Amino acid sequence: MRLPIKTDPEDGGVPLSMVNGEVDEEGYVEWKMLPSTVTGEEVTEIEKSLPAPFPPLFRAYLTTRFVLDMQVVNPPYFFMFPELPADNPFRDITFTLQAWNLLLTTGYIPFAEYQDGWGPVCFDTKQQTADGDYAIVWFDHEHLLHELDEEDYRLREKVESYAQSLFPSFRVFMTEMFLH
């Protein structure tokens, strides 16, 4: 749990409030999780630009703790969740939503990265469960960037053909990743 210390307000280093120890000679420092101050109303504000609200368990992730370097590894899976730094908790999720914003028009909400830059992991809002959760799918970034044009993103059928199903819900995803 060591990352570079934040040296610029705009960089992605460890915010001072999350520092847990001394900075080493390479500029790295241990960090600690902190209770989140993010409110449900702040999450709701982000959701206004989405095709549907986040699932309840993901909302809990966004509002419970400030956390950095959130990698979920359970072979063969490796996911990179958005970091929630104390000084800018929505930085990563906002970046992810903007980077893959064309997916929003067809009902996909990007929320994480598969492997290290292989493409977005998304909530598929067209596959909703009774409790407000969604199926989890992954898109290979090569397909999105090289096989679809902007017009294709308006057609659910076209985009859906590239979706690779991972889990039937975010709850199942979290259970499989953390309890097995």
Coordinates of C-alpha atoms in Angstrom, one line a residue:
M1 CA 0.0 0.0 0.0
R2 CA 2.7 2.5 -1.1
L3 CA 2.1 5.1 -3.7
P4 CA 3.8 8.4 -4.7
I5 CA 3.1 11.3 -2.4
K6 CA 0.9 14.0 -3.9
T7 CA 3.1 16.9 -5.1
D8 CA 0.6 18.8 -7.2
P9 CA -3.1 19.4 -6.5
E10 CA -4.0 17.9 -9.9
D11 CA -1.8 14.7 -9.7
G12 CA -2.9 11.3 -8.5
G13 CA -0.6 10.9 -5.5
V14 CA -1.5 10.2 -1.9
P15 CA -3.4 13.2 -0.4
L16 CA -1.8 14.5 2.9
S17 CA -4.8 13.3 4.9
M18 CA -4.3 9.7 3.7
V19 CA -0.5 9.6 4.4
N20 CA 0.4 6.9 6.9
G21 CA 4.1 7.3 7.6
E22 CA 7.2 8.9 6.2
V23 CA 7.9 9.6 2.6
D24 CA 10.8 7.4 1.3
E25 CA 13.7 8.5 -0.8
E26 CA 11.8 7.7 -4.0
G27 CA 8.8 9.8 -3.0
Y28 CA 6.6 6.9 -2.0
V29 CA 4.5 6.7 1.2
E30 CA 2.2 4.3 2.8
W31 CA -1.5 5.3 2.7
K32 CA -4.5 4.6 4.9
M33 CA -8.1 4.3 4.2
L34 CA -10.3 7.0 5.7
P35 CA -14.1 7.1 6.4
S36 CA -15.7 8.8 3.4
T37 CA -17.4 12.2 3.6
V38 CA -19.1 11.6 0.2
T39 CA -22.9 12.0 0.5
G40 CA -25.7 10.2 -1.3
E41 CA -26.7 13.5 -2.8
E42 CA -23.3 14.0 -4.4
V43 CA -23.5 10.5 -6.0
T44 CA -27.0 11.4 -7.2
E45 CA -25.6 14.5 -8.8
I46 CA -23.2 12.3 -10.9
E47 CA -26.0 9.9 -11.7
K48 CA -28.0 12.6 -13.4
S49 CA -25.8 12.2 -16.5
L50 CA -26.2 8.4 -16.5
P51 CA -28.8 6.2 -18.2
A52 CA -29.8 4.8 -14.7
P53 CA -28.5 5.1 -11.1
F54 CA -25.5 3.1 -9.8
P55 CA -26.5 -0.2 -8.2
P56 CA -26.8 0.1 -4.4
L57 CA -23.6 -1.8 -3.6
F58 CA -21.6 0.4 -5.8
R59 CA -23.1 3.5 -4.2
A60 CA -21.9 2.0 -0.9
Y61 CA -18.4 1.7 -2.4
L62 CA -18.5 5.4 -3.4
T63 CA -19.7 6.6 0.0
T64 CA -18.0 4.3 2.6
R65 CA -14.3 4.8 2.5
F66 CA -11.6 6.9 0.8
V67 CA -9.3 4.3 -0.9
L68 CA -6.4 4.3 -3.4
D69 CA -5.0 1.6 -5.7
M70 CA -8.1 -0.5 -5.6
Q71 CA -7.1 -3.5 -7.7
V72 CA -9.4 -6.6 -7.5
V73 CA -7.4 -9.7 -8.4
N74 CA -8.9 -13.2 -8.4
P75 CA -7.4 -15.2 -11.3
P76 CA -8.3 -15.1 -14.1
Y77 CA -9.8 -11.7 -13.3
F78 CA -8.0 -8.4 -12.6
F79 CA -10.0 -5.3 -12.2
M80 CA -9.0 -1.7 -11.5
F81 CA -11.7 0.1 -9.5
P82 CA -11.7 3.9 -9.5
E83 CA -9.6 5.4 -6.7
L84 CA -11.5 7.5 -4.1
P85 CA -8.9 10.0 -2.8
A86 CA -9.9 12.1 0.1
D87 CA -9.2 15.4 -1.7
N88 CA -11.1 14.5 -5.0
P89 CA -13.1 11.3 -4.6
F90 CA -14.9 11.5 -7.9
R91 CA -11.8 12.1 -10.0
D92 CA -11.4 8.6 -11.4
I93 CA -15.1 7.7 -11.8
T94 CA -15.7 11.0 -13.6
F95 CA -12.6 10.3 -15.9
T96 CA -13.9 6.8 -16.6
L97 CA -17.4 8.0 -17.4
Q98 CA -16.1 10.8 -19.7
A99 CA -13.5 8.5 -21.4
W100 CA -16.2 6.0 -22.4
N101 CA -19.2 8.4 -22.5
L102 CA -20.4 7.0 -25.9
L103 CA -21.4 3.8 -24.1
L104 CA -23.9 5.7 -21.9
T105 CA -26.3 6.2 -24.9
T106 CA -26.8 2.5 -25.2
G107 CA -27.3 1.8 -21.5
Y108 CA -23.8 0.9 -20.3
I109 CA -22.2 2.6 -17.3
P110 CA -18.4 2.2 -17.3
F111 CA -17.1 2.0 -13.7
A112 CA -13.8 0.1 -13.7
E113 CA -11.0 -1.0 -16.0
Y114 CA -10.3 -4.6 -17.0
Q115 CA -6.7 -5.6 -16.5
D116 CA -4.4 -2.6 -17.0
G117 CA -6.1 -0.6 -19.7
W118 CA -7.8 -3.5 -21.6
G119 CA -11.1 -1.7 -21.7
P120 CA -14.1 -0.6 -19.6
V121 CA -16.0 -2.8 -17.2
C122 CA -19.6 -1.7 -17.3
F123 CA -23.0 -2.0 -15.6
D124 CA -25.5 -3.1 -18.2
T125 CA -28.6 -1.2 -17.3
K126 CA -30.7 -3.2 -19.8
Q127 CA -30.0 -6.3 -17.6
Q128 CA -31.4 -5.1 -14.3
T129 CA -32.1 -7.3 -11.3
A130 CA -35.1 -6.9 -9.0
D131 CA -33.0 -5.1 -6.4
G132 CA -31.7 -2.4 -8.7
D133 CA -28.4 -4.2 -9.6
Y134 CA -27.1 -4.8 -13.1
A135 CA -25.2 -7.4 -15.0
I136 CA -21.5 -6.7 -15.4
V137 CA -19.9 -6.7 -18.9
W138 CA -16.5 -5.9 -20.3
F139 CA -15.6 -4.3 -23.6
D140 CA -12.2 -4.8 -25.2
H141 CA -10.9 -1.3 -25.9
E142 CA -9.6 -2.4 -29.3
H143 CA -13.1 -3.2 -30.5
L144 CA -14.5 0.0 -29.2
L145 CA -11.8 2.2 -30.6
H146 CA -11.2 0.5 -34.0
E147 CA -14.4 -1.3 -35.0
L148 CA -17.1 1.2 -33.9
D149 CA -17.7 4.7 -35.2
E150 CA -19.6 7.4 -33.4
E151 CA -22.8 6.5 -35.3
D152 CA -22.5 2.9 -34.2
Y153 CA -22.7 3.9 -30.5
R154 CA -26.4 5.0 -31.0
L155 CA -27.4 1.4 -31.8
R156 CA -27.6 -0.9 -28.8
E157 CA -27.5 -4.0 -31.0
K158 CA -24.2 -3.0 -32.5
V159 CA -22.5 -2.1 -29.2
E160 CA -24.0 -5.1 -27.4
S161 CA -22.4 -7.4 -29.9
Y162 CA -19.0 -6.5 -28.4
A163 CA -20.1 -6.9 -24.7
Q164 CA -18.5 -9.8 -23.0
S165 CA -20.6 -11.0 -20.1
L166 CA -18.7 -11.3 -16.8
F167 CA -21.2 -11.6 -13.9
P168 CA -25.0 -11.5 -13.6
S169 CA -24.8 -8.7 -11.0
F170 CA -22.5 -6.4 -9.1
R171 CA -23.4 -8.3 -5.9
V172 CA -22.3 -11.6 -7.5
F173 CA -19.2 -9.9 -8.8
M174 CA -18.2 -8.7 -5.3
T175 CA -19.0 -12.1 -3.8
E176 CA -17.0 -14.0 -6.3
M177 CA -14.0 -11.6 -6.2
F178 CA -13.8 -11.2 -2.4
L179 CA -15.1 -14.4 -0.9
H180 CA -13.6 -17.1 -3.2

